[in-house]
Coordinates of C-alpha atoms in Angstrom, one line a residue:
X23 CA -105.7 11.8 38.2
X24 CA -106.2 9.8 41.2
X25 CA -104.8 6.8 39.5
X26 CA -101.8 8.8 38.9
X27 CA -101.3 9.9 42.6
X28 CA -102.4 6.0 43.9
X29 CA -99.5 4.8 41.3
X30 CA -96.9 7.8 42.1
X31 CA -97.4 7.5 46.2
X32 CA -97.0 3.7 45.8
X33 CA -93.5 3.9 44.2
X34 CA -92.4 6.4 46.6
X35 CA -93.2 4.2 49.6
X36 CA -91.7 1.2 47.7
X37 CA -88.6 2.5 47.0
X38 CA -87.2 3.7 50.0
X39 CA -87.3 0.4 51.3
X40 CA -85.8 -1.4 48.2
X41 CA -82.4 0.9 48.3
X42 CA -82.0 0.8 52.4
X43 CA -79.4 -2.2 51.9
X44 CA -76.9 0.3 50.0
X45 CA -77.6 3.8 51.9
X46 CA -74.4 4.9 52.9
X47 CA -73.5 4.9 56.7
X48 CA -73.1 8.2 58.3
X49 CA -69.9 9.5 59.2
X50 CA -71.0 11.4 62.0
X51 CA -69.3 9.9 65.2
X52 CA -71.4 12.2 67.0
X53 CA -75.3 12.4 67.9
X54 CA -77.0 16.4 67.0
X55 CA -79.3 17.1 69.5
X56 CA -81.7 20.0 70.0
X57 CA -81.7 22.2 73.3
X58 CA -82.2 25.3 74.9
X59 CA -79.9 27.9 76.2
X60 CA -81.0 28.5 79.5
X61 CA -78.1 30.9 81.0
X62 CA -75.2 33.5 79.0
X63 CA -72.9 32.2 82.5
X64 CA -70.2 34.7 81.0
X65 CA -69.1 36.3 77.7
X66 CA -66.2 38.1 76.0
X67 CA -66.7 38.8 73.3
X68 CA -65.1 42.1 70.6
X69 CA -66.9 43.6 67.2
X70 CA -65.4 41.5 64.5
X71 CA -63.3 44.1 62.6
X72 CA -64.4 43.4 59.3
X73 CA -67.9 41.9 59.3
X74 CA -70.7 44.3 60.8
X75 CA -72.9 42.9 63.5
X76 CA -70.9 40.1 64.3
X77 CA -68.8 39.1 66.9
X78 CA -65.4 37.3 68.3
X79 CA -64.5 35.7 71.4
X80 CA -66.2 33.0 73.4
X81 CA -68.9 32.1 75.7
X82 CA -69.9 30.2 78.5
X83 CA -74.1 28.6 78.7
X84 CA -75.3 26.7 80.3
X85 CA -77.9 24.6 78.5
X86 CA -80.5 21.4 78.1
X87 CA -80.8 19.0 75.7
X88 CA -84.4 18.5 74.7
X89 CA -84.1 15.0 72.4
X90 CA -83.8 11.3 72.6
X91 CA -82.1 10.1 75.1
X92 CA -80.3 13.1 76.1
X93 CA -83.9 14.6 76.8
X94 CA -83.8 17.0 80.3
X95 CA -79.9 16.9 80.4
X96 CA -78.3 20.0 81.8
X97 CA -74.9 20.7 80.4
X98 CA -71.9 23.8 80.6
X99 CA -71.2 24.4 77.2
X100 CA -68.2 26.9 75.5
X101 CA -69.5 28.5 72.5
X102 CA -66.2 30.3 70.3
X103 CA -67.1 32.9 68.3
X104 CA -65.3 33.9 64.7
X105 CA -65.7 35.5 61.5
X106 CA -66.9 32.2 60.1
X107 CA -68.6 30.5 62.9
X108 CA -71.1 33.0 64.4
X109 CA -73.4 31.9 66.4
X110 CA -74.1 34.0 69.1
X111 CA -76.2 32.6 72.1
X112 CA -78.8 34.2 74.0
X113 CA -80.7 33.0 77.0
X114 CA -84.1 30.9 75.8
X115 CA -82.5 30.6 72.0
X116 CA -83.0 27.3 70.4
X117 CA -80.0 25.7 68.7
X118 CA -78.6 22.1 67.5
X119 CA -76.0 20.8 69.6
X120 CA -73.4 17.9 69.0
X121 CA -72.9 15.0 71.6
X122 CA -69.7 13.3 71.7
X123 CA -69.5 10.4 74.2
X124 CA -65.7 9.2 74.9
X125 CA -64.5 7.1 77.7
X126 CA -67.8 7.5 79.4
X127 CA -68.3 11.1 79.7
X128 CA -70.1 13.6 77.0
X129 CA -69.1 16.1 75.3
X130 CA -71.4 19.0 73.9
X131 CA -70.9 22.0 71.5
X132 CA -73.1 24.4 70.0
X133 CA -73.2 23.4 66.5
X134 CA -75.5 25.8 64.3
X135 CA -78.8 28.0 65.5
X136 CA -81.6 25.9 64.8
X137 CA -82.7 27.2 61.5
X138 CA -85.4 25.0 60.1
X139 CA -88.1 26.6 61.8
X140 CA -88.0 29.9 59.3
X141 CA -87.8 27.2 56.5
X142 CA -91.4 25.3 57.5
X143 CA -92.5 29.1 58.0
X144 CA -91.9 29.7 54.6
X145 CA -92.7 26.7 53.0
X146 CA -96.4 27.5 54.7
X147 CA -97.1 30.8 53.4
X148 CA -95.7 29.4 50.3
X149 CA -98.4 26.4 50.1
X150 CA -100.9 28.7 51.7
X151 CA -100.5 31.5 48.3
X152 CA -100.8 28.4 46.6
X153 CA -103.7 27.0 48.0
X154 CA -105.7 30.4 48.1
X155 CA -105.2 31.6 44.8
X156 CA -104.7 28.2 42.4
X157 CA -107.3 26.2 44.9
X158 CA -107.8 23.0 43.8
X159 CA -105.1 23.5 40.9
X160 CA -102.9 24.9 43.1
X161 CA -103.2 21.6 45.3
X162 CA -102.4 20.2 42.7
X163 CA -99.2 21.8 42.2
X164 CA -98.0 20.9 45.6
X165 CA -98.4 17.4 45.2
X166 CA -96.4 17.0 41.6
X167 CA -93.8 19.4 43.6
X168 CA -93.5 17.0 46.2
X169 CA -93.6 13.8 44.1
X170 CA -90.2 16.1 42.3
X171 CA -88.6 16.1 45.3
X172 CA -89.1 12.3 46.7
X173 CA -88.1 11.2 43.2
X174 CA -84.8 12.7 43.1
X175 CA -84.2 11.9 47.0
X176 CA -85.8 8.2 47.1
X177 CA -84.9 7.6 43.1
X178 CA -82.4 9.3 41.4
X179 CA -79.5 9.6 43.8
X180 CA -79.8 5.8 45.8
X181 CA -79.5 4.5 41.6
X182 CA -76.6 6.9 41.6
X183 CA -75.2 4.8 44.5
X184 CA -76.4 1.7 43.2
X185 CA -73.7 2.5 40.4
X186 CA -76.8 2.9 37.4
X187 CA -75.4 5.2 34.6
X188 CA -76.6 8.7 35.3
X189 CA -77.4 9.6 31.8
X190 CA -80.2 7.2 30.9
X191 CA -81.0 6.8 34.5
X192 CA -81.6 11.1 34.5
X193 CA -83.9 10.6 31.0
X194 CA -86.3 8.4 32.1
X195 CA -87.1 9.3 35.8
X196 CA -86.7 13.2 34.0
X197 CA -89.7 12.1 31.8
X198 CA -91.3 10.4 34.5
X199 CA -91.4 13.9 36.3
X200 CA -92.8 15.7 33.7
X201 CA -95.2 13.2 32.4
X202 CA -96.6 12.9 36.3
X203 CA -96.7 16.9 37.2
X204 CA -98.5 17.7 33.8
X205 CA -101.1 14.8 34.0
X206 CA -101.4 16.2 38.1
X207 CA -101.8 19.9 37.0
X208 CA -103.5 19.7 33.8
X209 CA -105.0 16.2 33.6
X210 CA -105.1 13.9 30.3
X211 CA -105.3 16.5 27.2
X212 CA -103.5 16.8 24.2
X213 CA -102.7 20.2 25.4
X214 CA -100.8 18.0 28.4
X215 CA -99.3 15.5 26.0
X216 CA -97.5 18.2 23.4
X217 CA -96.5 19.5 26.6
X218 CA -94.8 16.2 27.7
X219 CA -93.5 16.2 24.2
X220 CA -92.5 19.3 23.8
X221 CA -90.4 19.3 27.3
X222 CA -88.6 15.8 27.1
X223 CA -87.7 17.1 23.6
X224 CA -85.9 20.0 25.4
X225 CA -84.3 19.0 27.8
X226 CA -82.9 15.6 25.9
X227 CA -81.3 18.6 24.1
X228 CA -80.1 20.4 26.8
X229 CA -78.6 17.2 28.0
X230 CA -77.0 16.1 24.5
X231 CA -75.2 19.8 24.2
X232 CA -73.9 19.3 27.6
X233 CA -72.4 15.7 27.2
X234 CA -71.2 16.9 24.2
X235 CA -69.7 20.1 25.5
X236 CA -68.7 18.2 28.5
X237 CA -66.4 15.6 27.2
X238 CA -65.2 18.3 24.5
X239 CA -63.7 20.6 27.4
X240 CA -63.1 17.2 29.3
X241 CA -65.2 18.4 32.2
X242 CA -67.3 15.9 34.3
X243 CA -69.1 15.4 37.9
X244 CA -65.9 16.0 39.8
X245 CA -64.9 19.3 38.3
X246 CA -68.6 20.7 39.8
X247 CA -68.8 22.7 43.3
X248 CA -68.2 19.2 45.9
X249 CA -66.9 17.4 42.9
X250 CA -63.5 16.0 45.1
X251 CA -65.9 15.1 48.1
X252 CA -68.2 13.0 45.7
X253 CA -64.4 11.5 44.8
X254 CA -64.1 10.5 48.2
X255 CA -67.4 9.0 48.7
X256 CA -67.4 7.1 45.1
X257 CA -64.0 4.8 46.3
X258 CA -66.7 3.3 48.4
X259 CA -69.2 3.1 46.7
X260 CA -70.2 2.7 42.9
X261 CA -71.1 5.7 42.4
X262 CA -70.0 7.0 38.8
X263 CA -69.1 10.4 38.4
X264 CA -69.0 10.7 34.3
X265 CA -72.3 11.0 34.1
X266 CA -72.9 13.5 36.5
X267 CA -72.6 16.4 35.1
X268 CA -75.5 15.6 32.2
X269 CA -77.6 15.6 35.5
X270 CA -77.3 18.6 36.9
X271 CA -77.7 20.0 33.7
X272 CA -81.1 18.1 33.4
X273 CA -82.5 19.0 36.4
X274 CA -81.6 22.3 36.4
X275 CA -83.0 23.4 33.3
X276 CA -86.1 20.6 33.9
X277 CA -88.2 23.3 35.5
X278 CA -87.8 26.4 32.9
X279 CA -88.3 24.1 30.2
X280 CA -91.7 22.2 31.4
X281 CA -92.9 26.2 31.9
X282 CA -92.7 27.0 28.3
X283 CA -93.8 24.2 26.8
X284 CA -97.2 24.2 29.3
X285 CA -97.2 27.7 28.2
X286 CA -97.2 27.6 25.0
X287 CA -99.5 24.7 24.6
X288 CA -102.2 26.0 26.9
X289 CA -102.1 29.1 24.9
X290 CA -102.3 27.4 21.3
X291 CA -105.6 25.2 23.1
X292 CA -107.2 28.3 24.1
X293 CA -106.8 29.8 20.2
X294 CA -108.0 26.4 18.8
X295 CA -110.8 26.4 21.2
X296 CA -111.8 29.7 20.7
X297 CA -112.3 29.2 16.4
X298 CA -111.7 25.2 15.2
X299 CA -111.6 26.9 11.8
X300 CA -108.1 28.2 12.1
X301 CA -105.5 26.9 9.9
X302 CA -102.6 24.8 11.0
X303 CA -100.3 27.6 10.1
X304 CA -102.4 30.1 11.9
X305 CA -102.1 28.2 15.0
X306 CA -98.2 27.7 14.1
X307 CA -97.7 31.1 13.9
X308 CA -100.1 32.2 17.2
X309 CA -97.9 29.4 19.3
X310 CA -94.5 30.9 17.8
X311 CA -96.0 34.4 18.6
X312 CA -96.5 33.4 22.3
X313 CA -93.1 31.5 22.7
X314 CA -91.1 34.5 21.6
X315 CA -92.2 36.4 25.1
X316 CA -91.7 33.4 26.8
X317 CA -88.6 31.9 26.4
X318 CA -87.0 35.3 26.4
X319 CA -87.8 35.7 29.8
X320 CA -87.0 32.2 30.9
X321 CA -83.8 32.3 29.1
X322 CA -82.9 35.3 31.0
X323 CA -84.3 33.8 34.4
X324 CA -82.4 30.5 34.0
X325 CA -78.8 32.6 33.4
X326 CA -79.8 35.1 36.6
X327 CA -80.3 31.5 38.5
X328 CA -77.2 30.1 37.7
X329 CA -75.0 33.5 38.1
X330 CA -76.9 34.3 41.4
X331 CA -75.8 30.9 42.7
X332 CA -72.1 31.7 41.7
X333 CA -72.2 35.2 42.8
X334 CA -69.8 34.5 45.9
X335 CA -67.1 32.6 43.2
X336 CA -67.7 35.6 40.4
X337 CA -66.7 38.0 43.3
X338 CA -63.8 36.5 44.6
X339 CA -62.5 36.2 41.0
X340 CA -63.2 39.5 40.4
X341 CA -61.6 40.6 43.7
X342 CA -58.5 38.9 43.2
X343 CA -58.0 40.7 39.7
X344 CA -58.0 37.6 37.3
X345 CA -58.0 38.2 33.5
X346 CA -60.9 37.1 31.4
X347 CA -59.1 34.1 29.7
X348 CA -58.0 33.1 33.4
X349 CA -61.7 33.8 34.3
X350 CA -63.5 32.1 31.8
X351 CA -61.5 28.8 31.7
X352 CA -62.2 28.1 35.2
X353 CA -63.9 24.6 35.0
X354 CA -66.4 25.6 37.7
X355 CA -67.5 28.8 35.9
X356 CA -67.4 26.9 32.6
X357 CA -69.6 24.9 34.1
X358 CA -72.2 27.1 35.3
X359 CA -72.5 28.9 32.0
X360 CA -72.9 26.0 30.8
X361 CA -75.4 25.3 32.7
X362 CA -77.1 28.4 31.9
X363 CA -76.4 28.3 28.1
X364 CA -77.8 24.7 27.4
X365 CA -81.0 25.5 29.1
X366 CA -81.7 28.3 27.6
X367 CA -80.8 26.1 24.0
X368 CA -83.0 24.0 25.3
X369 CA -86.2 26.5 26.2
X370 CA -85.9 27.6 23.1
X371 CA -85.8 24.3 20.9
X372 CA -89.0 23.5 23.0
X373 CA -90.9 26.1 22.2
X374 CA -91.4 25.7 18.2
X375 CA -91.3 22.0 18.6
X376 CA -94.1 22.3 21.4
X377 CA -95.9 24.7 18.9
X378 CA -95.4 22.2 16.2
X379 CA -96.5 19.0 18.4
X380 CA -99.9 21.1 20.3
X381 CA -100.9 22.0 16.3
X382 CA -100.6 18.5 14.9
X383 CA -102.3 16.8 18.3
X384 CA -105.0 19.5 18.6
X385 CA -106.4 19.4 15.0
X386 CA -106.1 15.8 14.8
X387 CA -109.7 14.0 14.1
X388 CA -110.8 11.6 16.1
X389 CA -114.3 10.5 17.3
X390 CA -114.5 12.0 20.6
X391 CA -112.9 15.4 20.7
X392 CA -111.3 16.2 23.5
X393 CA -108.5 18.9 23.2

């Protein structure tokens, strides 16, 4: 394992440096700062008529910049109110503010209440659960979770940019990430290799029924939620939107699918560990036995995923009375089923080919044993 990590941290610190030349400039004209409301100077503000709790009108703070450059400022800022922008100051409240300079003279607003606090709160009683109940396993766990993220954020999308083709660009770092979290979590096994097996099996399907299905319905990257603004961005770069929608699918259903196969392969292990006398098919039928529980309940957590994500588009649909053949040839619903529905395909090919794999690798006969 520590080769692993030593190989896995070097390519994360490597690459951020070989894909600076093409990051894409901002296109932000103005600096966001954090500061402190010191002073409510005035207020007038009315009970929004529709939304409980909230508020219209405007208000006048005064406030500091605590950052950069701007550090100790003291500036008279207007704050506006409305259903969609509500973010209602109070004295000693934290927010982000935006910094315009033009002609000499700066201009702040109050973009957003600073927010990322409550996320680092969470994300430390989420590593802390992790930590006290997995231990040294559950350390483990963090850092293939963390090597996930940097690979899609420092790999996968600056290869996007680059203008690499998403769909064998998506297989290979898509194996990579399985292939490092299981030998992270479970270490070199067979159990851990059936698993790798099991999962880029999976999710290659997954993929295939949704390039299929894609091009069939002639859907693609641009038909997705931000789909026009990725448009926008790809005249400037070469950024390839064809591709894009194998991707999502990928990653999306990367997760549920590395969950069953691990399953189901640390279960057959157990039952081959437990009597070496049991018959191939016995151990078949013990891994089928345990995938049936399993990728039902992944199935049906991968579609709640995807329809909780959509719930706002499903209810505005629904609340503006559209028929079900309106409804169901949206291409942005299409797409999220489809989402859901070639996952799911996908969890449940794993399973008997996982089952099939963990038998054939587990009963193999070699001169050192090691299951």
């Amino acid at each position: 394992m520590p080769a692993v990590i030593l190989i896995s941290a070097a390519l994360l610190l490597i690459m951020p440096r070989v894909w600076m030349p093409i990051r894409p400039a901002s296109i932000f004209t103005q600096d966001f700062v954090q500061g402190r409301v010191e002073k409510v100077l005035s207020e007038d503000l009315t009970p929004d008529p529709i939304l409980q709790n909230r508020f219209r009108g405007t208000q006048q703070l005064e406030v500091r910049l605590l950052d950069g450059v701007y550090k100790g400022q003291v500036h008279e800022v207007y704050n506006t109110l409305s259903s969609l922008h509500h973010t209602r100051a109070v004295a000693g409240m934290k927010a982000l503010f935006t910094v315009r300079t033009e002609n000499g003279k700066q201009h702040v607003w109050l973009y957003n209440q600073k927010r990322d606090g409550y996320l680092y709160i969470l994300a430390g009683i989420f590593c802390g659960l992790l930590l006290l109940l997995g231990r040294w396993q559950g350390f483990r766990s963090i850092v293939a979770l963390l090597f996930t993220g940097a690979v899609i954020v420092t790999v996968l999308i600056p290869c996007l940019f680059a203008g690499f083709s998403p769909v064998p660009i998506s297989i290979l770092l898509a194996g990579l990430i399985t292939a490092v979290s299981f030998l992270l979590i479970g270490g070199f096994s067979r159990k851990t290799t059936a698993a790798i097996i099991g999962t880029i099996f999976g999710i290659g399907l997954a993929g295939a029924i949704s390039l299929v299905t894609g091009y069939a319905a002639q859907l693609s990257g641009i038909n997705m939620s931000g789909g026009e603004q990725l448009l926008n961005i790809a005249r400037d770069y070469r950024l390839r939107l064809d591709g894009l929608l194998f991707t999502s699918i990928l990653i999306a259903s990367l997760g549920a699918v590395m969950d069953v196969s691990m399953s189901i392969a640390s279960a057959m292990q157990e039952i081959y560990a437990a009597d070496k006398s049991v018959s191939k098919k016995a151990l078949f039928l013990s891994g089928l036995a345990v995938s049936k529980d399993v990728t039902g309940t992944m199935s049906n957590t991968l579609i709640l995923a995807f329809t909780g994500s959509s719930l706002p588009t499903i209810m505005m649909i629904w609340g503006y009375g559209m028929s079900y053949r309106q409804f169901t040839n949206i291409p942005l619903i299409v797409i999220e089923l489809m989402h859901g529905l070639a996952g799911s395909i996908g969890i449940i090919a794993a399973a008997p080919f996982t089952a099939a794999v963990a038998v054939f690798l587990l009963t193999e006969k070699t001169s050192v044993q090691k299951p």
